[in-house]
Coordinates of C-alpha atoms and ligand atoms in Angstrom, one line a residue:
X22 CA 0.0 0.0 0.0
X23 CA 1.4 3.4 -0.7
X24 CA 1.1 6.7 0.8
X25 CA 1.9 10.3 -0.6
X26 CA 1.3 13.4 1.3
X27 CA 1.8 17.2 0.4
X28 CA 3.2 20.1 2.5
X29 CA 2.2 23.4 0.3
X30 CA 5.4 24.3 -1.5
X31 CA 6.7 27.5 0.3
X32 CA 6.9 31.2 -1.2
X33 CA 10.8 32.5 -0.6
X34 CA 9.7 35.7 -0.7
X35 CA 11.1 35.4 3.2
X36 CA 12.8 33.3 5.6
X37 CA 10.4 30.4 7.4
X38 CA 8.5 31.2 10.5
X39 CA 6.8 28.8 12.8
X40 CA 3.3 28.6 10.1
X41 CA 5.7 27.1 7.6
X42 CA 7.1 24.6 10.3
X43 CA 3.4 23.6 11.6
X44 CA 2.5 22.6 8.0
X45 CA 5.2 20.5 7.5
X46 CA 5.4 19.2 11.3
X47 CA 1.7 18.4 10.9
X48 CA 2.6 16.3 7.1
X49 CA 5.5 14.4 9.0
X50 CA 3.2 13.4 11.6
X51 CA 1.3 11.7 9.0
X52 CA 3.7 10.5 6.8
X53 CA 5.9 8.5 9.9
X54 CA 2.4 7.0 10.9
X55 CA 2.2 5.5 7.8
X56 CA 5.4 4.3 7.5
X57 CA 4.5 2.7 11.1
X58 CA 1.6 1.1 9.3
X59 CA 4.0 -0.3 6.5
X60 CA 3.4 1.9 3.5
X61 CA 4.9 2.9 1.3
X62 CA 5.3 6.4 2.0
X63 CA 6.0 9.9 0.1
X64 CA 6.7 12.8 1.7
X65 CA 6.6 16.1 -0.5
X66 CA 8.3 19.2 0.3
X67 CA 9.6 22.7 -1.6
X68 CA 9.7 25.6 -2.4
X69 CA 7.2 28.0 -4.8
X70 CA 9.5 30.4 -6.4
X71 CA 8.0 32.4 -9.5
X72 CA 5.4 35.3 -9.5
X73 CA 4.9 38.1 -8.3
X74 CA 5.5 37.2 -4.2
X75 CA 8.8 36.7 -5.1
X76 CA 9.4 39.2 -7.7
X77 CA 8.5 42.1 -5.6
X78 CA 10.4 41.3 -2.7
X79 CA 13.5 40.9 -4.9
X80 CA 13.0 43.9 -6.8
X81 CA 12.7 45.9 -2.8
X82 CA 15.8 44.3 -2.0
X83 CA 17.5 44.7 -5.2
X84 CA 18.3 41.3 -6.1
X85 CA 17.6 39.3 -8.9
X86 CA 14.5 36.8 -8.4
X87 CA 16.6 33.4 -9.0
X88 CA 19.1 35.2 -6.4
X89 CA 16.7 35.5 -3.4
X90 CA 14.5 32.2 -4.0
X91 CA 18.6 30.5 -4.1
X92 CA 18.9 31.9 -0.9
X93 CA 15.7 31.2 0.7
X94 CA 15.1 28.0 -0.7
X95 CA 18.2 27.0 1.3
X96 CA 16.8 28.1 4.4
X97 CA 13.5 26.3 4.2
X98 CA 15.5 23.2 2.8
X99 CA 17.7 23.7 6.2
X100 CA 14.1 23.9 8.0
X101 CA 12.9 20.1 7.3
X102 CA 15.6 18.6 9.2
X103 CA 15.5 20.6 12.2
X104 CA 11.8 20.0 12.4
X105 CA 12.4 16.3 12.3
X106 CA 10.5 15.9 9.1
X107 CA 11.5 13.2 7.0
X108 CA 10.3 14.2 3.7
X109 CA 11.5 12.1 0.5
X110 CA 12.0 15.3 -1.6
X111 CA 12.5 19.2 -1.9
X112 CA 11.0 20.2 -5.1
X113 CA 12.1 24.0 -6.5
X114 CA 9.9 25.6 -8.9
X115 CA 12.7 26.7 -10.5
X116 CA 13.5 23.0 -11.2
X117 CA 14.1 22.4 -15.1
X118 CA 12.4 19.4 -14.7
X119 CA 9.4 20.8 -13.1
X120 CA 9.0 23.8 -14.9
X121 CA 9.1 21.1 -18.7
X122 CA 6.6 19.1 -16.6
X123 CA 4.4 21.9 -16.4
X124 CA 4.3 23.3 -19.8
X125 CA 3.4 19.9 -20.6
X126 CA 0.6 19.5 -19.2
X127 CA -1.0 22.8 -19.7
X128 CA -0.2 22.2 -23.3
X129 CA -2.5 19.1 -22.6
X130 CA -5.2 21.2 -20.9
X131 CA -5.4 23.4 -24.1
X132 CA -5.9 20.6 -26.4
X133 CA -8.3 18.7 -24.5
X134 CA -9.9 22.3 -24.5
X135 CA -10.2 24.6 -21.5
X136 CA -8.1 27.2 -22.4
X137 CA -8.9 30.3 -24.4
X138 CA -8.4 34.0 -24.9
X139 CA -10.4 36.2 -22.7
X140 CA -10.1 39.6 -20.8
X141 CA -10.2 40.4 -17.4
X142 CA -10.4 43.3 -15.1
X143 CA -10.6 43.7 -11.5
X144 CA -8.8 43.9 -7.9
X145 CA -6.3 41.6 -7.4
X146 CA -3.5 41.0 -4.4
X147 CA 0.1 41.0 -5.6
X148 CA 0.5 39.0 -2.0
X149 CA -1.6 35.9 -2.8
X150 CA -1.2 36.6 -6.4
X151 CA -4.5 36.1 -6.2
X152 CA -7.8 37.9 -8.1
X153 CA -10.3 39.0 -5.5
X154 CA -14.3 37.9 -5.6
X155 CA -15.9 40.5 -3.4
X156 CA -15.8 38.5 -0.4
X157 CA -12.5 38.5 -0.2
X158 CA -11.9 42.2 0.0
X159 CA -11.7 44.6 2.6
X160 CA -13.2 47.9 2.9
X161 CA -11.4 50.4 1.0
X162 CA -10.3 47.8 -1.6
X163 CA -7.8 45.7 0.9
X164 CA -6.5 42.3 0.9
X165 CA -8.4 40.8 3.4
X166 CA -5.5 38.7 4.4
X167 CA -2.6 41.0 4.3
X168 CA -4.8 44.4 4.5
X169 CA -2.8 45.9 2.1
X170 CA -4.7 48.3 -1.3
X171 CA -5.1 45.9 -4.3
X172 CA -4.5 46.9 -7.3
X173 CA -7.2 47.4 -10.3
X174 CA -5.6 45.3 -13.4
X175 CA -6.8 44.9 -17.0
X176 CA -6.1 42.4 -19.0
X177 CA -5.8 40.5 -22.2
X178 CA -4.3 36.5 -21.4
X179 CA -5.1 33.1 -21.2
X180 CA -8.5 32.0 -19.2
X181 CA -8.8 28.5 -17.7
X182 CA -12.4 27.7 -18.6
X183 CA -12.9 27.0 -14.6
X184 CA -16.5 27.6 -14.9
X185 CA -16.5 24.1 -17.0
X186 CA -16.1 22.3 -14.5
X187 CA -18.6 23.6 -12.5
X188 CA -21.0 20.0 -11.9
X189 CA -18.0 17.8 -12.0
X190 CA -16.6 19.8 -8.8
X191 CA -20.3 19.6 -7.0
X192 CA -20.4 16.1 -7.9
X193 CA -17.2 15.2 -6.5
X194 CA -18.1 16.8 -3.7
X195 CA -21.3 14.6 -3.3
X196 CA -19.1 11.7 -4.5
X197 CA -16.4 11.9 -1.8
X198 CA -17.8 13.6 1.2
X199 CA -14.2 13.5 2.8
X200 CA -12.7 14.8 -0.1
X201 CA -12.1 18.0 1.9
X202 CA -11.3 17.9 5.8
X203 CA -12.4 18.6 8.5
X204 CA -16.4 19.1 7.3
X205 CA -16.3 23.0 8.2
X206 CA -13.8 23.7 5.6
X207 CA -15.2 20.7 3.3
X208 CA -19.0 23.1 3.3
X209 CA -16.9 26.1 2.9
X210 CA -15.2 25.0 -0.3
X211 CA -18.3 23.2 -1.2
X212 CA -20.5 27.2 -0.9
X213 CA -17.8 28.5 -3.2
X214 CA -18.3 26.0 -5.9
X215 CA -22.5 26.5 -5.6
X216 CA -21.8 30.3 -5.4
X217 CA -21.3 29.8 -9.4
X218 CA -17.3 29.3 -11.3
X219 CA -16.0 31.7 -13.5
X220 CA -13.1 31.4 -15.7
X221 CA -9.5 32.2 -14.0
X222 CA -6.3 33.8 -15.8
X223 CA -3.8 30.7 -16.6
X224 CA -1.2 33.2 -17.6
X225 CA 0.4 36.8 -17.3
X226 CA 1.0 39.2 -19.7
X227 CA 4.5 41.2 -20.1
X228 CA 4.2 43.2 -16.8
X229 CA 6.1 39.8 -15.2
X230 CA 8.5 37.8 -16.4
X231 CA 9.4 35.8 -13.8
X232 CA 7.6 32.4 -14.2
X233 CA 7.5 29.3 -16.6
X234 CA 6.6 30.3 -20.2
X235 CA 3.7 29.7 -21.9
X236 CA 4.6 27.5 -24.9
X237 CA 2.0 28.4 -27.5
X238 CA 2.6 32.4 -26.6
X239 CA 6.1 32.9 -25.4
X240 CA 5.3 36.5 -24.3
X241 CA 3.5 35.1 -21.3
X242 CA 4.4 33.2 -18.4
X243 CA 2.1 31.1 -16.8
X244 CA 0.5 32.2 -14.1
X245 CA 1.9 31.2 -10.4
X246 CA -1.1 29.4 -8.8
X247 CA -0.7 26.6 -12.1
X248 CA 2.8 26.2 -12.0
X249 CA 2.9 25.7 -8.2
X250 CA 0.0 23.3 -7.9
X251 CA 1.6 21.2 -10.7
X252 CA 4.4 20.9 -8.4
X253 CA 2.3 17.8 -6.7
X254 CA 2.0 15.8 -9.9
X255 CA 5.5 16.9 -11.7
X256 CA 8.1 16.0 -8.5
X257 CA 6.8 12.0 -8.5
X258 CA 8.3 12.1 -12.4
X259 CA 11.8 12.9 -11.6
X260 CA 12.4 12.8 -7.8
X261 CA 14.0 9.3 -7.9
X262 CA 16.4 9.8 -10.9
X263 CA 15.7 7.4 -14.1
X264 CA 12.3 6.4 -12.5
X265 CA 8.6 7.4 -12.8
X266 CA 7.0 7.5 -9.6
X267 CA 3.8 8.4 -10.7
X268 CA 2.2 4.9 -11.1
X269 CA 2.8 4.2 -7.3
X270 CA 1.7 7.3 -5.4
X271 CA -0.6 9.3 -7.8
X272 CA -3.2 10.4 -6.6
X273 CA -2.0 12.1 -3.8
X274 CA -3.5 10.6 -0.5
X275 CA -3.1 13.8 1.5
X276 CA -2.3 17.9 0.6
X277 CA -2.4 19.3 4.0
X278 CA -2.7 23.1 2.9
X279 CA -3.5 26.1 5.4
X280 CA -7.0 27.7 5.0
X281 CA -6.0 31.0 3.4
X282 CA -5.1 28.4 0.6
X283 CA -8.0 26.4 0.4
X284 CA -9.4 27.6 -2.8
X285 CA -6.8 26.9 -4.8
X286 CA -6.5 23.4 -3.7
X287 CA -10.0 22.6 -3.2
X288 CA -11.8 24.1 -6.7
X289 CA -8.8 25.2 -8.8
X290 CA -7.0 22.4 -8.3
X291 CA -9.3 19.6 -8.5
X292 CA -10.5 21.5 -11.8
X293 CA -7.1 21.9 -13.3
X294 CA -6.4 17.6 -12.7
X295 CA -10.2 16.9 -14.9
X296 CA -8.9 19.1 -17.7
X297 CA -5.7 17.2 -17.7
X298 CA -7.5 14.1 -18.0
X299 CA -5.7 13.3 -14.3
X300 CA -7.2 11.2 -11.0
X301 CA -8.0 13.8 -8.3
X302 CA -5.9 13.6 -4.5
X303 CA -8.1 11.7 -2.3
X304 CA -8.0 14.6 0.6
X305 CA -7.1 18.0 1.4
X306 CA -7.1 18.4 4.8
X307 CA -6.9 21.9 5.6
X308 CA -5.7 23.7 8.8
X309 CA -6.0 27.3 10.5
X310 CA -3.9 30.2 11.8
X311 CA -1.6 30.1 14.1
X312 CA -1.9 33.7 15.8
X313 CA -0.2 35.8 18.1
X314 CA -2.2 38.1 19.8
X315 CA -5.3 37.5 17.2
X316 CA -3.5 38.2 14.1
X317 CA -2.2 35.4 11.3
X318 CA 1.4 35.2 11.8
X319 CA 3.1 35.6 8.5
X320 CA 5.9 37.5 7.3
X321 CA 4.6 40.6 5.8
X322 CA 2.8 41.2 8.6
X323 CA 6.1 40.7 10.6
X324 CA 4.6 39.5 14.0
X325 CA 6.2 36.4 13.8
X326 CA 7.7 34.3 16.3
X327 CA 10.9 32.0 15.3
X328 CA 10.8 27.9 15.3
X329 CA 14.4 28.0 15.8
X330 CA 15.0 29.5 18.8
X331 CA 12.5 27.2 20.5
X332 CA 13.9 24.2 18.7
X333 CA 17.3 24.9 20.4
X334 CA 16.0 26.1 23.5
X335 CA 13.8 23.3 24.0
X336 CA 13.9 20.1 21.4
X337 CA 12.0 19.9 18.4
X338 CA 9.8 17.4 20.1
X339 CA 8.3 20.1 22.6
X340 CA 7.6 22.7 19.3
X341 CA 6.0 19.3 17.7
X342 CA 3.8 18.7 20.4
X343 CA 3.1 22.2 21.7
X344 CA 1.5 22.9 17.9
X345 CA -0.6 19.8 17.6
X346 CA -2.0 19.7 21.0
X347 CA -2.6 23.3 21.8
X348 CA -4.2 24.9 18.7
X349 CA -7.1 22.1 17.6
X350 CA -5.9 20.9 14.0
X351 CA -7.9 22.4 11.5
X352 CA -8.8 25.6 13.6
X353 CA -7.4 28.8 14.3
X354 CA -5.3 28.9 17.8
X355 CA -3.4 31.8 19.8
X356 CA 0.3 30.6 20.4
X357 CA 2.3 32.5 23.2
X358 CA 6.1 31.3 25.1
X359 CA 3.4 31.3 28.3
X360 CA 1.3 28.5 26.5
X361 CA 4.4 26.6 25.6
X362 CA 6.1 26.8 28.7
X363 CA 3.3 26.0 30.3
X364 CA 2.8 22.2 27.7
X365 CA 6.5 21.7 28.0
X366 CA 6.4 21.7 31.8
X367 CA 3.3 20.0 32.9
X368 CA 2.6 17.8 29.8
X369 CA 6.3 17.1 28.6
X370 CA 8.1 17.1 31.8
X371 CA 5.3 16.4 34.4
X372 CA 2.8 13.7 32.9
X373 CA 5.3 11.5 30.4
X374 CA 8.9 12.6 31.4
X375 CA 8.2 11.9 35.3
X376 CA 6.6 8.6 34.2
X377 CA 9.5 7.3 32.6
X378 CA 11.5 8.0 35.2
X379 CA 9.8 6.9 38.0
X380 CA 8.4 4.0 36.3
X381 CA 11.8 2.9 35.2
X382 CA 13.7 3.8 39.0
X383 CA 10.7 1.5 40.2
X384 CA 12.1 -1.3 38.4
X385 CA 15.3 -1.0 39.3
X386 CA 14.8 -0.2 42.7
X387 CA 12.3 -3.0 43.5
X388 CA 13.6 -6.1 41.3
X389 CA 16.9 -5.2 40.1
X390 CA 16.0 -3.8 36.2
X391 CA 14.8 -7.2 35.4
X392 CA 10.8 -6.5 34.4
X393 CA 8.7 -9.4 36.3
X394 CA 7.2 -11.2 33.4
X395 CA 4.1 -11.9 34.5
X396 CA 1.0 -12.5 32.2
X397 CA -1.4 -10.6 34.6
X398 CA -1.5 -7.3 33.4
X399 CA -3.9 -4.7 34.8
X400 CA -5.3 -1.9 32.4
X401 CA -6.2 -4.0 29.9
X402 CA -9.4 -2.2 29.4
X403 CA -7.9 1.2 29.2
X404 CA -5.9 0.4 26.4
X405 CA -8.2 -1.6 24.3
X406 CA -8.6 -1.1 21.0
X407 CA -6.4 2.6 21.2
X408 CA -4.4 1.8 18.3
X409 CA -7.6 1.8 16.4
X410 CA -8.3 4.8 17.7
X411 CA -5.6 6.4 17.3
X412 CA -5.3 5.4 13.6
X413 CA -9.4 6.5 12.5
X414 CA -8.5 9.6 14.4
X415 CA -5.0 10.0 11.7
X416 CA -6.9 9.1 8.7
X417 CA -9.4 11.5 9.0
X418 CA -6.8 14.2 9.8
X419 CA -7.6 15.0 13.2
X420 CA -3.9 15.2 14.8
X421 CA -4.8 16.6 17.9
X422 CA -7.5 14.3 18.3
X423 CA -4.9 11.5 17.8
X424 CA -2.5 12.7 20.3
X425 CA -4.8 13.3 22.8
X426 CA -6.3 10.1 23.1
X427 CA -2.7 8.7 23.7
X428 CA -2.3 11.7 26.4
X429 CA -5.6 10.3 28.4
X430 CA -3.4 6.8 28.5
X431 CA -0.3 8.5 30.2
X432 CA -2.4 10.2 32.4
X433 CA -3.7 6.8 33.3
X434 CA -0.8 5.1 33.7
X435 CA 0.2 8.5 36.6
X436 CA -3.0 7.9 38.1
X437 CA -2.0 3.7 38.4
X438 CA 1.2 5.1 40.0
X439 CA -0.9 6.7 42.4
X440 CA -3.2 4.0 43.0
X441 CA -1.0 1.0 43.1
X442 CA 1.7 2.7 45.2
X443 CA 4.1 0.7 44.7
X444 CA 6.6 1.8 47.2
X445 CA 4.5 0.6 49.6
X446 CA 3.5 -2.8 47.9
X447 CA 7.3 -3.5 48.3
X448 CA 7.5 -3.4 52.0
X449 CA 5.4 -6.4 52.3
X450 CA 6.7 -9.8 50.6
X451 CA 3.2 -11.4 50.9
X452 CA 1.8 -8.1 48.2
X453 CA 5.2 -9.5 45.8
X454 CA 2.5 -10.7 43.1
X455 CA 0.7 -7.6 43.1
X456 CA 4.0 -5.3 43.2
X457 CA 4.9 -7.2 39.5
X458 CA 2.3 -7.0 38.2
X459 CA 1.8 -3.1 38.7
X460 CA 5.5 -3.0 37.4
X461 CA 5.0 -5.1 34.5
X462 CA 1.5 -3.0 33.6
X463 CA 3.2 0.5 33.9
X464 CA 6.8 -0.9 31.7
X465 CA 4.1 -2.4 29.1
X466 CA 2.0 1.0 29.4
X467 CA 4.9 2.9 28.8
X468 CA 5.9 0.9 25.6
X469 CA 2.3 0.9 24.4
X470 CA 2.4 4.7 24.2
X471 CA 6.2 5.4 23.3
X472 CA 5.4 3.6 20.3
X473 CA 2.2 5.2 19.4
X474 CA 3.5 8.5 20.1
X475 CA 6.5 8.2 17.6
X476 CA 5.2 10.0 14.7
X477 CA 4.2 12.9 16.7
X478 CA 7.8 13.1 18.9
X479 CA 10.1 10.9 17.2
X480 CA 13.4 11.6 19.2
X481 CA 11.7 11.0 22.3
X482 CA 9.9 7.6 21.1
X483 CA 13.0 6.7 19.9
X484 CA 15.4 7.2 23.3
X485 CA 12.7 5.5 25.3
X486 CA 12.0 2.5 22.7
X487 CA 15.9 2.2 23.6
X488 CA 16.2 2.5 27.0
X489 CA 13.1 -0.4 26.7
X490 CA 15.7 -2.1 24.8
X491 CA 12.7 -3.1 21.7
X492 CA 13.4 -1.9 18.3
X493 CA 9.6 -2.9 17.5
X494 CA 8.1 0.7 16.9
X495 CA 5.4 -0.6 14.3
X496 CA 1.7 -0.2 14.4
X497 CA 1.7 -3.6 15.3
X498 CA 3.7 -3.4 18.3
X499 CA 1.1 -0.7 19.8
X500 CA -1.0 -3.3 21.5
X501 CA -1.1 -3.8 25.0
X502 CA 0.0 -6.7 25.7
X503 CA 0.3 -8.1 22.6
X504 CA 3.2 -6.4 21.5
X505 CA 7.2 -7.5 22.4
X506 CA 7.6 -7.6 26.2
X507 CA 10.2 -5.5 27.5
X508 CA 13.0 -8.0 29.9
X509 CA 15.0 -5.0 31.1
X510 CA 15.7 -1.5 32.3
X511 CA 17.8 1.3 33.3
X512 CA 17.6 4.2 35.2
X513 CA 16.7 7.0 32.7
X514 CA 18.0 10.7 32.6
X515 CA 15.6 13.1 32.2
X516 CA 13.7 13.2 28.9
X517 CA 12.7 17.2 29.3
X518 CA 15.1 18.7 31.6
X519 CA 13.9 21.5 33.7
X520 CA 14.6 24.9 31.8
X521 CA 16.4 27.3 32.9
X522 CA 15.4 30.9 31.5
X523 CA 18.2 32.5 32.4
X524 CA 20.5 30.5 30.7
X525 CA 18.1 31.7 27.4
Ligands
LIG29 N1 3.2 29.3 -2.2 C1 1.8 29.1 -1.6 C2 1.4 27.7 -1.6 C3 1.4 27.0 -2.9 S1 1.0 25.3 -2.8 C4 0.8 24.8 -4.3 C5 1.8 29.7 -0.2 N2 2.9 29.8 0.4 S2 3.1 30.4 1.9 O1 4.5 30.3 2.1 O2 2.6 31.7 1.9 O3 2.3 29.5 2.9 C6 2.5 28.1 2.9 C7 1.7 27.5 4.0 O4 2.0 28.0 5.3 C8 0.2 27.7 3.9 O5 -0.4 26.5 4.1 C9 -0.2 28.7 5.0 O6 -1.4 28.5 5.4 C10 0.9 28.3 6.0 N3 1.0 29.4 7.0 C11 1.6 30.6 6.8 N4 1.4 31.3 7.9 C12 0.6 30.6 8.8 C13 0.1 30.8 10.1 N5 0.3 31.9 10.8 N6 -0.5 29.8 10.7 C14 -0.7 28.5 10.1 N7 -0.2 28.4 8.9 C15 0.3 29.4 8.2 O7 0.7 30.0 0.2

C-alpha cells in the first residue's frame, strides 16, 4: 500500500517562521504514521519560487529573483531537518524538470480544450497573487488577508475555462464527502463551488517575467497558482532519478494546505487535474492560523515568532507537540512562550517525562531492572482497541484528536502510579505478586504509548524504545499486551530537563 502526502510548496519571498514549520510538522506526523503502518510512504516538500511574491520582494531588495529564491530555498531546505521531518524530496519551482513538466501538461489542458483567450479586469492581491471575488476584499479595496490596497488590473491572457467544470466539482463533492477535511472547511469550499465558477487567468502578460513560459505564446508566463499546484504531480516524475514515480503514489492521499489556501487546492486544483484528464488527490485536509495576539502570523505582517530558537531552547519534540496539541488541528489557535512553557512543563516534563522515570527507577529499585514477566497485566481495558483509535482519528486528519487520546493513556498510567503505590506494595513480601504485576503494567504502558507517540515526537519515542531495549516501533507493536515484552531496564536521565530561563 502506498502513501503520498503534500506540504504546500513555500513562497521565498522570506525566511520560514513557525506557520511554515506547523504545515510541514503536521505532514510528517502523517507521513511517519504510515510508514508505522508499513506503507509505502512519500513525503513532499519545496519551495514555490516564480510570480509576483517573489518578484516584488526581490525587486525591494535589489536582487535578482533566482538570487533571493537560491537563498531562501536554502533556508526552508535547512528547516525540514531541524523540524524532524523526514520528507522524501525538496522540489524548486525553479527546477528544469518541473517547470518542462508543467508546460506539458497545460499544453495538454489546451488541447483537451479549456483554455482560451479572454479579458479580465478587477482587484487583485500582488501578495496571494490572487484575483479578489468580493468576499474577499476589505473595505477600501484591501487584501483581506494582508490588508494591504489591491490593485485594479486589466487584462488580455489566457483563461482556464474554470466555470466548465462547475458540476463535476459539485459532484465530486457529493461523490467523496471526505474529499475536503475537517467538514467545516469541506462546506466552505463546497458554498464557493455553488456560489457559481468563472473562468481564471492561466497566464500573465509582459508586466512579469518571472515564471514558466507559456509554450503556445512565449510572451507570457504562466500564471503562479498553475505552476505551483503542478508541483504535486511533476516532482513524482523525476524525484527518484531514471524512474517514474507516478504509477505508485498518484493520486496524492493527503495535501495538508492552510486555509487562506484552500481555494486553490480545493476548486482550482481539483478542476485543473479533470482538464488534464488526471485522478483527483483523495483529501485535502486543511488547517487554520496560528496567531499571536489574534493576528495570522506571517511575514509581511512581521509579528512572527521563530521555530528555531524554540527548537534549540527546548527540542524539536516540545515545538512538535506544543503545535498539535494546543491549537485544535484544522482551527485557528493563539500561540504564546506562556502557553508553551506552560505544555512543555506540565505535559512534557510532568505527565510522560516523570513517568518514565519513576516507572523505570521503580524497576530497578524494587527487582533489580529485570521486568517481572508476569501475564497478569492490569489496564487492559484502558488500552483496548487505542491503536484503532488512534489510527481512525489519523486518517481522518484530526492530529490533535490522535494525540490526545494517547495523552488520556499517560495520564492513566500516573494515576495507576498513584493507585497502586508501589513503594508501599514493596514493603510487604506477601503483596510480591501484586508489586509485578503493577511494574510489568506500567513498563508495558509505557511501551504501548512510546510507540504510538512516535510520529508525533520521534526523538523521544526513539530514546525510550531504547532504553526499553525493543526496536519494534510498528503499528503492530502498539497493542497492550500483545506487543514484544520489554526484559529490562535502566535508570533513565531526564527526557525534558527543567529549563532554565536565564541560561536563554
Ligand atoms: N506558495 C503558496 C502555496 C502553494 S502550494 C501549491 C503559499 N505559500 S506560503 O509560504 O505563503 O504559505 C504556505 C503555508 O504556510 C500555507 O499552508 C499557509 O497556510 C501556512 N501558513 C503561513 N502562515 C501561517 C500561520 N500563521 N498559521 C498557520 N499556517 C500558516 O501559500
Amino acid at each position: 500500500m502506498s502513501f503520498f502526502v503534500t506540504t504546500p510548496i513555500y513562497y521565498v519571498n522570506g525566511a520560514p517562521h513557525l506557520g511554515h514549520a506547523y504545515t510541514t510538522i503536521a505532514a510528517d506526523v502523517l507521513a511517519r504514521h504510515h510508514r508505522q503502518r508499513g506503507e509505502d510512504v512519500f513525503f513532499l516538500t519545496g519551495t514555490d519560487e516564480h510570480g509576483e511574491p517573489i518578484a516584488l520582494a526581490a525587486e525591494k531588495q535589489g536582487k535578482s529573483p533566482q538570487a533571493l529564491a537560491d537563498e531562501n530555498a536554502e533556508r526552508f531546505k535547512a528547516l525540514a531537518p531541524q523540524l524532524a521531518a523526514t520528507n522524501d524530496f525538496f522540489i524548486r519551482t525553479t527546477d528544469p524538470e518541473h517547470k518542462a513538466a508543467v508546460q506539458e501538461i497545460l499544453t495538454r489542458v489546451k488541447e483537451n480544450g479549456f483554455v482560451e483567450l479572454g479579458h479580465w479586469e478587477g482587484l487583485y492581491c500582488p501578495r496571494c497573487a490572487d484575483f479578489k471575488g468580493a468576499d474577499e476584499i476589505e473595505e477600501g479595496d484591501r487584501c483581506a488577508i494582508h490588508h494591504i490596497e489591491l490593485t485594479r488590473e486589466s487584462e488580455e491572457n489566457w483563461f482556464f475555462k474554470l466555470s466548465a467544470f462547475q458540476e463535476r466539482l459539485e459532484a465530486l463533492y457529493a461523490e467523496q464527502p471526505e474529499f475536503v477535511l475537517p467538514k467545516e472547511r469541506r462546506n466552505e469550499a463546497l458554498a464557493f463551488i455553488e456560489s457559481g465558477l468563472r473562468d481564471i487567468s492561466l497566464s500573465r502578460g509582459a508586466k512579469l517575467q518571472w515564471g514558466v513560459q507559456v509554450p503556445w505564446d512565449p510572451e507570457h508566463v504562466f500564471y503562479v497558482w498553475f505552476d505551483a499546484l503542478l508541483n504535486y504531480a511533476t516532482a513524482l516524475t523525476y524525484a527518484k532519478p531514471g524512474e517514474d514515480l507516478t504509477a505508485e503514489f498518484w493520486p496524492a492521499d493527503v495535501h495538508i494546505v492552510g486555509k487562506d489556501i484552500l481555494k486553490f487546492h480545493c476548486v482550482y486544483w481539483p478542476a485543473l487535474l479533470m482538464a488534464a484528464g488526471m485522478e483527483v488527490p483523495r483529501h485535502v485536509l486543511v488547517h487554520g492560523y496560528l496567531l499571536m495576539n489574534a493576528e495570522k502570523m506571517s511575514k509581511s505582517l512581521g509579528n512572527v515568532l521563530d521555530p528555531f530558537t524554540i527548537i534549540e531552547r527546548f527540542g524539536i519534540d516540545a515545538l512538535r507537540f506544543y503545535l498539535l496539541r494546543d491549537v485544535q488541528f484544522g482551527g485557528d489557535g493563539e500561540v504564546s512562550a506562556e502557553a508553551f512553557e506552560q505544555r512543555y512543563e506540565s505535559e512534557l516534563a510532568n505527565d510522560l517525562g516523570n513517568l518514565a522515570s519513576r516507572v523505570s527507577a521503580m524497576v530497578v529499585k524494587y527487582r533489580d531492572g529485570a521486568v517481572p514477566a508476569t501475564d497478569a497485566l492490569d489496564l487492559t481495558a484502558d488500552f483496548d482497541g487505542l491503536p484503532e483509535t488512534v489510527a481512525a482519528h489519523l486518517d481522518r486528519g484530526e492530529l490533535t484528536q490522535g494525540l490526545e487520546q494517547i495523552w488520556q493513556r499517560v495520564r492513566r498510567l500516573n494515576r495507576y502510579v498513584e493507585e497502586q503505590a508501589p513503594w508501599k506494595l514493596a514493603k510487604d513480601d506477601a503483596l510480591g505478586a501484586q508489586l509485578d504485576t503493577a511494574l510489568a503494567t506500567l513498563i508495558e504502558g509505557l511501551r504501548t504509548v512510546t510507540v504510538l507517540l512516535a510520529a508525533y515526537l520521534p526523538q523521544t519515542s526513539s530514546t525510550l524504545l531504547a532504553a526499553l531495549g525493543t526496536k519494534e516501533d510498528g503499528w503492530e507493536a502498539a497493542s497492550f499486551g500483545a506487543g514484544p515484552r520489554v526484559a529490562q531496564v535502566e535508570k533513565l536521565a531526564p527526557l525534558f530537563p527543567k529549563h532554565d530561563p536565564a541560561a536563554a
